[in-house]
mmCIF file of C-alpha atoms in Angstrom:
data_model
loop_
_atom_site.group_PDB
_atom_site.id
_atom_site.type_symbol
_atom_site.label_atom_id
_atom_site.label_comp_id
_atom_site.label_asym_id
_atom_site.label_seq_id
_atom_site.Cartn_x
_atom_site.Cartn_y
_atom_site.Cartn_z
ATOM 1 C CA UNK A 1 -100.862 129.995 -48.876
ATOM 2 C CA UNK A 2 -99.741 127.145 -51.148
ATOM 3 C CA UNK A 3 -95.963 126.813 -51.257
ATOM 4 C CA UNK A 4 -96.158 126.517 -55.051
ATOM 5 C CA UNK A 5 -97.767 129.948 -55.346
ATOM 6 C CA UNK A 6 -95.360 131.791 -53.064
ATOM 7 C CA UNK A 7 -92.598 132.376 -55.666
ATOM 8 C CA UNK A 8 -95.212 133.818 -58.053
ATOM 9 C CA UNK A 9 -97.366 135.881 -55.716
ATOM 10 C CA UNK A 10 -94.641 137.451 -53.585
ATOM 11 C CA UNK A 11 -92.767 139.215 -56.409
ATOM 12 C CA UNK A 12 -96.046 140.590 -57.780
ATOM 13 C CA UNK A 13 -97.124 141.908 -54.382
ATOM 14 C CA UNK A 14 -93.669 143.354 -53.811
ATOM 15 C CA UNK A 15 -93.632 145.185 -57.131
ATOM 16 C CA UNK A 16 -97.093 146.644 -56.519
ATOM 17 C CA UNK A 17 -96.133 147.745 -52.997
ATOM 18 C CA UNK A 18 -92.862 149.249 -54.185
ATOM 19 C CA UNK A 19 -94.466 151.192 -57.034
ATOM 20 C CA UNK A 20 -97.143 152.545 -54.701
ATOM 21 C CA UNK A 21 -94.497 153.518 -52.176
ATOM 22 C CA UNK A 22 -92.293 155.147 -54.790
ATOM 23 C CA UNK A 23 -95.236 157.025 -56.302
ATOM 24 C CA UNK A 24 -95.986 158.644 -52.954
ATOM 25 C CA UNK A 25 -92.593 160.356 -53.034
ATOM 26 C CA UNK A 26 -92.596 162.017 -56.443
ATOM 27 C CA UNK A 27 -92.026 165.486 -55.008
ATOM 28 C CA UNK A 28 -89.294 166.903 -52.817
ATOM 29 C CA UNK A 29 -90.906 169.561 -50.593
ATOM 30 C CA UNK A 30 -87.818 169.775 -48.394
ATOM 31 C CA UNK A 31 -85.944 171.413 -51.271
ATOM 32 C CA UNK A 32 -88.423 174.298 -51.076
ATOM 33 C CA UNK A 33 -87.516 174.786 -47.424
ATOM 34 C CA UNK A 34 -83.761 174.250 -47.625
ATOM 35 C CA UNK A 35 -82.208 174.905 -51.020
ATOM 36 C CA UNK A 36 -79.400 172.494 -51.968
ATOM 37 C CA UNK A 37 -76.599 175.066 -51.785
ATOM 38 C CA UNK A 38 -77.759 176.185 -48.332
ATOM 39 C CA UNK A 39 -78.034 172.693 -46.874
ATOM 40 C CA UNK A 40 -75.626 172.029 -44.013
ATOM 41 C CA UNK A 41 -74.585 168.391 -44.182
ATOM 42 C CA UNK A 42 -72.456 166.271 -41.846
ATOM 43 C CA UNK A 43 -71.289 162.944 -43.278
ATOM 44 C CA UNK A 44 -69.830 160.426 -40.831
ATOM 45 C CA UNK A 45 -67.528 157.877 -42.482
ATOM 46 C CA UNK A 46 -66.808 159.396 -45.868
ATOM 47 C CA UNK A 47 -63.330 158.670 -47.226
ATOM 48 C CA UNK A 48 -64.277 155.520 -49.155
ATOM 49 C CA UNK A 49 -67.252 153.786 -50.710
ATOM 50 C CA UNK A 50 -70.773 155.156 -50.401
ATOM 51 C CA UNK A 51 -69.762 157.930 -48.008
ATOM 52 C CA UNK A 52 -67.176 159.304 -50.400
ATOM 53 C CA UNK A 53 -69.644 159.335 -53.289
ATOM 54 C CA UNK A 54 -72.175 161.155 -51.114
ATOM 55 C CA UNK A 55 -69.622 163.853 -50.373
ATOM 56 C CA UNK A 56 -68.994 164.391 -54.083
ATOM 57 C CA UNK A 57 -72.719 164.547 -54.855
ATOM 58 C CA UNK A 58 -73.346 167.130 -52.152
ATOM 59 C CA UNK A 59 -70.284 169.072 -53.286
ATOM 60 C CA UNK A 60 -71.742 169.260 -56.794
ATOM 61 C CA UNK A 61 -74.703 171.008 -55.176
ATOM 62 C CA UNK A 62 -72.291 173.324 -53.346
ATOM 63 C CA UNK A 63 -73.747 172.270 -50.007
ATOM 64 C CA UNK A 64 -72.109 173.278 -46.723
ATOM 65 C CA UNK A 65 -70.146 170.203 -45.689
ATOM 66 C CA UNK A 66 -68.563 168.744 -42.568
ATOM 67 C CA UNK A 67 -66.584 165.598 -43.378
ATOM 68 C CA UNK A 68 -65.784 163.236 -40.509
ATOM 69 C CA UNK A 69 -63.609 160.111 -40.746
ATOM 70 C CA UNK A 70 -60.514 158.578 -39.168
ATOM 71 C CA UNK A 71 -57.924 159.157 -41.902
ATOM 72 C CA UNK A 72 -56.988 162.831 -42.074
ATOM 73 C CA UNK A 73 -54.912 162.569 -45.248
ATOM 74 C CA UNK A 74 -57.797 161.051 -47.175
ATOM 75 C CA UNK A 75 -60.154 163.670 -45.750
ATOM 76 C CA UNK A 76 -57.944 166.507 -46.951
ATOM 77 C CA UNK A 77 -57.548 164.886 -50.374
ATOM 78 C CA UNK A 78 -61.317 164.567 -50.638
ATOM 79 C CA UNK A 79 -61.793 168.194 -49.670
ATOM 80 C CA UNK A 80 -59.405 169.287 -52.409
ATOM 81 C CA UNK A 81 -61.308 167.181 -54.925
ATOM 82 C CA UNK A 82 -64.573 168.811 -53.851
ATOM 83 C CA UNK A 83 -63.321 172.379 -54.130
ATOM 84 C CA UNK A 84 -63.562 172.275 -57.930
ATOM 85 C CA UNK A 85 -67.327 172.553 -57.531
ATOM 86 C CA UNK A 86 -67.042 175.659 -55.348
ATOM 87 C CA UNK A 87 -64.874 177.726 -57.678
ATOM 88 C CA UNK A 88 -67.541 180.431 -58.003
ATOM 89 C CA UNK A 89 -67.910 180.791 -54.225
ATOM 90 C CA UNK A 90 -65.979 183.366 -52.149
ATOM 91 C CA UNK A 91 -62.472 182.102 -51.342
ATOM 92 C CA UNK A 92 -63.104 179.185 -53.662
ATOM 93 C CA UNK A 93 -65.439 177.584 -51.147
ATOM 94 C CA UNK A 94 -62.750 176.860 -48.564
ATOM 95 C CA UNK A 95 -65.029 178.173 -45.842
ATOM 96 C CA UNK A 96 -67.836 175.850 -46.987
ATOM 97 C CA UNK A 97 -66.086 172.495 -46.474
ATOM 98 C CA UNK A 98 -64.517 171.438 -43.194
ATOM 99 C CA UNK A 99 -62.819 168.190 -42.267
ATOM 100 C CA UNK A 100 -62.662 166.650 -38.813
ATOM 101 C CA UNK A 101 -60.433 163.629 -38.291
ATOM 102 C CA UNK A 102 -61.604 161.355 -35.519
ATOM 103 C CA UNK A 103 -63.261 158.137 -34.457
ATOM 104 C CA UNK A 104 -67.050 157.936 -34.278
ATOM 105 C CA UNK A 105 -66.830 155.823 -31.120
ATOM 106 C CA UNK A 106 -64.867 158.516 -29.288
ATOM 107 C CA UNK A 107 -66.897 161.116 -27.375
ATOM 108 C CA UNK A 108 -64.332 163.895 -27.622
ATOM 109 C CA UNK A 109 -63.846 163.403 -31.377
ATOM 110 C CA UNK A 110 -67.586 163.545 -32.011
ATOM 111 C CA UNK A 111 -67.909 166.634 -29.821
ATOM 112 C CA UNK A 112 -65.163 168.335 -31.854
ATOM 113 C CA UNK A 113 -67.241 167.623 -34.944
ATOM 114 C CA UNK A 114 -70.352 169.199 -33.418
ATOM 115 C CA UNK A 115 -68.332 172.228 -32.344
ATOM 116 C CA UNK A 116 -66.983 172.623 -35.875
ATOM 117 C CA UNK A 117 -70.494 172.456 -37.323
ATOM 118 C CA UNK A 118 -71.759 174.976 -34.802
ATOM 119 C CA UNK A 119 -68.970 177.503 -35.277
ATOM 120 C CA UNK A 120 -68.800 177.135 -39.071
ATOM 121 C CA UNK A 121 -72.492 176.964 -39.972
ATOM 122 C CA UNK A 122 -74.472 177.637 -36.809
ATOM 123 C CA UNK A 123 -75.891 174.114 -36.855
ATOM 124 C CA UNK A 124 -76.766 171.405 -39.371
ATOM 125 C CA UNK A 125 -79.704 170.277 -41.492
ATOM 126 C CA UNK A 126 -78.672 166.756 -42.448
ATOM 127 C CA UNK A 127 -76.729 164.102 -40.544
ATOM 128 C CA UNK A 128 -75.695 161.086 -42.628
ATOM 129 C CA UNK A 129 -74.328 158.058 -40.778
ATOM 130 C CA UNK A 130 -72.155 155.988 -43.126
ATOM 131 C CA UNK A 131 -69.411 154.516 -40.948
ATOM 132 C CA UNK A 132 -69.488 150.753 -40.541
ATOM 133 C CA UNK A 133 -67.643 147.436 -40.547
ATOM 134 C CA UNK A 134 -68.667 143.941 -41.597
ATOM 135 C CA UNK A 135 -68.184 140.301 -40.580
ATOM 136 C CA UNK A 136 -67.742 137.338 -42.926
ATOM 137 C CA UNK A 137 -67.375 134.187 -40.813
ATOM 138 C CA UNK A 138 -70.024 131.691 -39.720
ATOM 139 C CA UNK A 139 -70.421 131.927 -35.950
ATOM 140 C CA UNK A 140 -69.172 128.349 -35.534
ATOM 141 C CA UNK A 141 -65.930 129.315 -37.298
ATOM 142 C CA UNK A 142 -65.635 132.533 -35.325
ATOM 143 C CA UNK A 143 -65.867 130.469 -32.132
ATOM 144 C CA UNK A 144 -63.115 128.189 -33.511
ATOM 145 C CA UNK A 145 -65.254 125.068 -33.358
ATOM 146 C CA UNK A 146 -64.592 122.061 -35.567
ATOM 147 C CA UNK A 147 -67.753 120.073 -36.279
ATOM 148 C CA UNK A 148 -67.563 116.605 -37.849
ATOM 149 C CA UNK A 149 -70.184 113.998 -38.537
ATOM 150 C CA UNK A 150 -69.944 110.889 -36.399
ATOM 151 C CA UNK A 151 -68.744 107.705 -38.161
ATOM 152 C CA UNK A 152 -72.082 106.107 -37.350
ATOM 153 C CA UNK A 153 -73.758 108.624 -39.614
ATOM 154 C CA UNK A 154 -75.907 110.065 -36.847
ATOM 155 C CA UNK A 155 -75.066 113.107 -34.779
ATOM 156 C CA UNK A 156 -71.998 115.334 -34.748
ATOM 157 C CA UNK A 157 -68.806 115.738 -32.763
ATOM 158 C CA UNK A 158 -67.487 119.148 -31.769
ATOM 159 C CA UNK A 159 -63.928 120.065 -30.850
ATOM 160 C CA UNK A 160 -62.561 123.461 -29.934
ATOM 161 C CA UNK A 161 -59.566 124.690 -31.923
ATOM 162 C CA UNK A 162 -57.048 126.562 -29.804
ATOM 163 C CA UNK A 163 -56.460 130.134 -30.953
ATOM 164 C CA UNK A 164 -55.167 133.329 -29.346
ATOM 165 C CA UNK A 165 -58.170 135.222 -30.705
ATOM 166 C CA UNK A 166 -61.199 135.813 -28.497
ATOM 167 C CA UNK A 167 -64.363 135.540 -30.646
ATOM 168 C CA UNK A 168 -66.046 138.191 -28.521
ATOM 169 C CA UNK A 169 -63.452 140.759 -29.592
ATOM 170 C CA UNK A 170 -65.017 140.814 -33.062
ATOM 171 C CA UNK A 171 -68.532 140.896 -31.582
ATOM 172 C CA UNK A 172 -67.697 143.865 -29.377
ATOM 173 C CA UNK A 173 -65.921 145.703 -32.195
ATOM 174 C CA UNK A 174 -68.732 145.360 -34.720
ATOM 175 C CA UNK A 175 -71.329 146.343 -32.129
ATOM 176 C CA UNK A 176 -69.270 149.358 -31.123
ATOM 177 C CA UNK A 177 -68.785 150.650 -34.670
ATOM 178 C CA UNK A 178 -72.119 149.715 -36.235
ATOM 179 C CA UNK A 179 -74.439 150.398 -33.305
ATOM 180 C CA UNK A 180 -72.833 152.363 -30.480
ATOM 181 C CA UNK A 181 -71.186 154.889 -32.831
ATOM 182 C CA UNK A 182 -74.382 155.960 -34.671
ATOM 183 C CA UNK A 183 -76.187 156.309 -31.354
ATOM 184 C CA UNK A 184 -73.313 158.351 -29.908
ATOM 185 C CA UNK A 185 -73.110 160.654 -32.932
ATOM 186 C CA UNK A 186 -76.874 161.150 -32.915
ATOM 187 C CA UNK A 187 -76.767 161.986 -29.215
ATOM 188 C CA UNK A 188 -74.449 164.933 -29.801
ATOM 189 C CA UNK A 189 -75.980 166.209 -33.051
ATOM 190 C CA UNK A 190 -79.653 165.893 -32.145
ATOM 191 C CA UNK A 191 -79.791 169.206 -30.214
ATOM 192 C CA UNK A 192 -78.389 171.062 -33.247
ATOM 193 C CA UNK A 193 -80.836 169.359 -35.596
ATOM 194 C CA UNK A 194 -83.838 170.204 -33.434
ATOM 195 C CA UNK A 195 -82.891 173.801 -32.673
ATOM 196 C CA UNK A 196 -81.123 175.021 -35.808
ATOM 197 C CA UNK A 197 -82.851 173.466 -38.829
ATOM 198 C CA UNK A 198 -86.250 174.009 -40.408
ATOM 199 C CA UNK A 199 -86.293 170.468 -41.843
ATOM 200 C CA UNK A 200 -83.755 168.327 -39.983
ATOM 201 C CA UNK A 201 -82.839 164.890 -41.339
ATOM 202 C CA UNK A 202 -81.015 161.922 -39.845
ATOM 203 C CA UNK A 203 -80.145 159.453 -42.603
ATOM 204 C CA UNK A 204 -78.804 156.048 -41.577
ATOM 205 C CA UNK A 205 -76.946 153.988 -44.176
ATOM 206 C CA UNK A 206 -77.719 150.484 -42.976
ATOM 207 C CA UNK A 207 -77.966 147.203 -44.899
ATOM 208 C CA UNK A 208 -80.388 144.504 -45.969
ATOM 209 C CA UNK A 209 -78.753 142.571 -43.116
ATOM 210 C CA UNK A 210 -80.731 144.854 -40.823
ATOM 211 C CA UNK A 211 -83.946 143.291 -42.132
ATOM 212 C CA UNK A 212 -83.075 139.608 -42.423
ATOM 213 C CA UNK A 213 -80.248 137.375 -41.246
ATOM 214 C CA UNK A 214 -77.915 135.546 -43.607
ATOM 215 C CA UNK A 215 -75.281 132.840 -43.100
ATOM 216 C CA UNK A 216 -71.728 134.095 -42.398
ATOM 217 C CA UNK A 217 -73.056 137.539 -41.484
ATOM 218 C CA UNK A 218 -74.484 136.745 -38.053
ATOM 219 C CA UNK A 219 -72.773 139.339 -35.879
ATOM 220 C CA UNK A 220 -73.029 141.925 -38.661
ATOM 221 C CA UNK A 221 -76.767 141.306 -39.002
ATOM 222 C CA UNK A 222 -77.098 141.499 -35.227
ATOM 223 C CA UNK A 223 -75.502 144.946 -35.145
ATOM 224 C CA UNK A 224 -77.671 146.184 -38.017
ATOM 225 C CA UNK A 225 -80.865 144.853 -36.438
ATOM 226 C CA UNK A 226 -79.924 146.869 -33.351
ATOM 227 C CA UNK A 227 -79.505 149.951 -35.543
ATOM 228 C CA UNK A 228 -82.973 149.482 -37.006
ATOM 229 C CA UNK A 229 -84.525 148.967 -33.596
ATOM 230 C CA UNK A 230 -83.004 152.149 -32.212
ATOM 231 C CA UNK A 231 -83.649 154.447 -35.164
ATOM 232 C CA UNK A 232 -87.176 153.133 -35.747
ATOM 233 C CA UNK A 233 -87.889 154.041 -32.126
ATOM 234 C CA UNK A 234 -86.119 157.393 -32.396
ATOM 235 C CA UNK A 235 -88.187 158.259 -35.466
ATOM 236 C CA UNK A 236 -91.395 158.074 -33.456
ATOM 237 C CA UNK A 237 -89.906 160.029 -30.555
ATOM 238 C CA UNK A 238 -88.538 162.978 -32.553
ATOM 239 C CA UNK A 239 -91.240 163.326 -35.188
ATOM 240 C CA UNK A 240 -92.967 165.924 -33.008
ATOM 241 C CA UNK A 241 -89.821 168.077 -33.308
ATOM 242 C CA UNK A 242 -89.992 167.812 -37.127
ATOM 243 C CA UNK A 243 -86.879 165.608 -37.194
ATOM 244 C CA UNK A 244 -87.004 163.029 -39.969
ATOM 245 C CA UNK A 245 -85.228 159.688 -39.529
ATOM 246 C CA UNK A 246 -84.629 157.700 -42.710
ATOM 247 C CA UNK A 247 -82.944 154.320 -43.094
ATOM 248 C CA UNK A 248 -81.397 153.130 -46.359
ATOM 249 C CA UNK A 249 -80.760 149.397 -46.830
ATOM 250 C CA UNK A 250 -78.426 148.549 -49.729
ATOM 251 C CA UNK A 251 -77.743 145.029 -50.890
ATOM 252 C CA UNK A 252 -74.219 143.954 -51.879
ATOM 253 C CA UNK A 253 -72.143 147.016 -52.774
ATOM 254 C CA UNK A 254 -68.867 147.067 -54.695
ATOM 255 C CA UNK A 255 -66.571 148.305 -51.918
ATOM 256 C CA UNK A 256 -63.544 146.927 -50.085
ATOM 257 C CA UNK A 257 -65.504 146.494 -46.868
ATOM 258 C CA UNK A 258 -65.362 142.701 -46.849
ATOM 259 C CA UNK A 259 -61.570 142.566 -47.062
ATOM 260 C CA UNK A 260 -61.322 144.464 -43.747
ATOM 261 C CA UNK A 261 -63.937 142.427 -41.887
ATOM 262 C CA UNK A 262 -63.649 142.450 -38.095
ATOM 263 C CA UNK A 263 -63.490 138.657 -37.885
ATOM 264 C CA UNK A 264 -60.886 138.012 -40.587
ATOM 265 C CA UNK A 265 -57.485 137.065 -39.240
ATOM 266 C CA UNK A 266 -54.435 138.609 -40.991
ATOM 267 C CA UNK A 267 -53.594 135.367 -42.780
ATOM 268 C CA UNK A 268 -57.163 135.193 -44.089
ATOM 269 C CA UNK A 269 -57.407 138.768 -45.361
ATOM 270 C CA UNK A 270 -56.596 137.844 -48.960
ATOM 271 C CA UNK A 271 -58.757 134.725 -48.996
ATOM 272 C CA UNK A 272 -62.129 134.588 -50.656
ATOM 273 C CA UNK A 273 -65.042 135.175 -48.321
ATOM 274 C CA UNK A 274 -68.570 133.820 -48.467
ATOM 275 C CA UNK A 275 -71.120 135.698 -50.505
ATOM 276 C CA UNK A 276 -71.933 136.257 -54.141
ATOM 277 C CA UNK A 277 -70.999 139.637 -55.603
ATOM 278 C CA UNK A 278 -73.092 139.043 -58.719
ATOM 279 C CA UNK A 279 -75.159 142.104 -59.521
ATOM 280 C CA UNK A 280 -73.436 144.152 -56.838
ATOM 281 C CA UNK A 281 -74.258 147.836 -56.679
ATOM 282 C CA UNK A 282 -71.876 150.682 -57.355
ATOM 283 C CA UNK A 283 -71.230 153.093 -54.469
ATOM 284 C CA UNK A 284 -72.275 155.925 -56.788
ATOM 285 C CA UNK A 285 -75.691 154.406 -57.517
ATOM 286 C CA UNK A 286 -76.280 153.886 -53.797
ATOM 287 C CA UNK A 287 -75.233 157.441 -53.009
ATOM 288 C CA UNK A 288 -77.588 158.868 -55.629
ATOM 289 C CA UNK A 289 -80.491 156.909 -54.146
ATOM 290 C CA UNK A 290 -79.582 158.026 -50.616
ATOM 291 C CA UNK A 291 -79.530 161.655 -51.732
ATOM 292 C CA UNK A 292 -83.009 161.340 -53.223
ATOM 293 C CA UNK A 293 -84.259 159.574 -50.103
ATOM 294 C CA UNK A 294 -83.031 162.443 -47.954
ATOM 295 C CA UNK A 295 -84.592 165.077 -50.215
ATOM 296 C CA UNK A 296 -87.927 163.234 -50.161
ATOM 297 C CA UNK A 297 -87.652 162.402 -46.453
ATOM 298 C CA UNK A 298 -88.394 158.745 -47.144
ATOM 299 C CA UNK A 299 -88.836 156.493 -44.139
ATOM 300 C CA UNK A 300 -87.072 153.334 -45.349
ATOM 301 C CA UNK A 301 -85.480 152.582 -48.702
ATOM 302 C CA UNK A 302 -84.153 149.350 -50.175
ATOM 303 C CA UNK A 303 -81.466 149.453 -52.849
ATOM 304 C CA UNK A 304 -82.207 148.068 -55.381
ATOM 305 C CA UNK A 305 -85.930 148.672 -55.006
ATOM 306 C CA UNK A 306 -86.998 145.133 -55.838
ATOM 307 C CA UNK A 307 -85.490 143.986 -52.531
ATOM 308 C CA UNK A 308 -88.834 144.941 -51.034
ATOM 309 C CA UNK A 309 -89.859 141.385 -51.856
ATOM 310 C CA UNK A 310 -87.748 140.107 -48.952
ATOM 311 C CA UNK A 311 -90.204 141.606 -46.471
ATOM 312 C CA UNK A 312 -93.095 139.733 -48.013
ATOM 313 C CA UNK A 313 -91.149 136.515 -48.249
ATOM 314 C CA UNK A 314 -89.962 136.741 -44.652
ATOM 315 C CA UNK A 315 -93.590 136.790 -43.528
ATOM 316 C CA UNK A 316 -95.146 134.414 -46.054
ATOM 317 C CA UNK A 317 -92.371 131.873 -46.541
ATOM 318 C CA UNK A 318 -89.318 132.400 -44.300
ATOM 319 C CA UNK A 319 -87.940 128.961 -45.201
ATOM 320 C CA UNK A 320 -87.834 129.960 -48.863
ATOM 321 C CA UNK A 321 -86.005 133.165 -47.960
ATOM 322 C CA UNK A 322 -83.478 131.113 -45.979
ATOM 323 C CA UNK A 323 -82.948 128.996 -49.075
ATOM 324 C CA UNK A 324 -82.173 132.056 -51.194
ATOM 325 C CA UNK A 325 -79.740 133.240 -48.508
ATOM 326 C CA UNK A 326 -77.937 129.892 -48.433
ATOM 327 C CA UNK A 327 -77.592 129.970 -52.202
ATOM 328 C CA UNK A 328 -76.308 133.550 -52.298
ATOM 329 C CA UNK A 329 -73.695 132.908 -49.631
ATOM 330 C CA UNK A 330 -72.768 129.424 -50.819
ATOM 331 C CA UNK A 331 -73.584 127.903 -47.476
#
């Protein structure tokens, strides 16, 4: 394919593919099996951002909710905010929303969550995995390497900057939260999904970084690629049990996630980080799309939809895609 035609052809192909894909999901048969107010939903990582907006959307449906996150005060505040939508329910809906404070990387905390779901609702229909952390440093910076061009103009010199921080601490942390935690949570909830729901869903809130790498997001992209590899495999394995596995890949979202990146040192927390926020998505818009994706049991969703073009570009002209990534992240 001529390089001059790539920027023209790829968007056209992407739009056609996206419209065809979207058209195939114009109905929501799952809603005929599980009505919205009967749906039993567990949301992991839900006190801020996309997760919080998902809770509010499901509460507006008066769904049966289990909210799981680390900060108990925020969980209880969120529950109180949700109860306004359950005013017509017995006891004001207090027996329809439960909170479980814990860490998604801790076996005993996750097991407490499954026990709560079992005792409160007899199982679950939908598991939504929202918890996650991000990274914002180039790997060279994370490794505390200083690279300078040689005075001769050819080649580079590398020196190691002494620091008390071990770069692998951030790597292990992001892998633990973004990859190990979703696998762990799925391990404990899968039996309930298979045995207690007529249309069980596992919905993974991932990222475009799970589809293509970008500068300054290396270890984050690595963790998200692992997520895609696992859940794509799981989808094939559990389809025979009627378990649906869907993955949602948002672009840049307007949350505070970047300020708490695993590789930012305390003195850097207030500094600007790489990456354009132009055209960033609202958590609410993402949550609304995730809700529709779950209802329609969609396999993989990009938010916004035109991001489907990245798949075509990665195959047809990966160098061009790299160029867009460098521009977006100012690298």
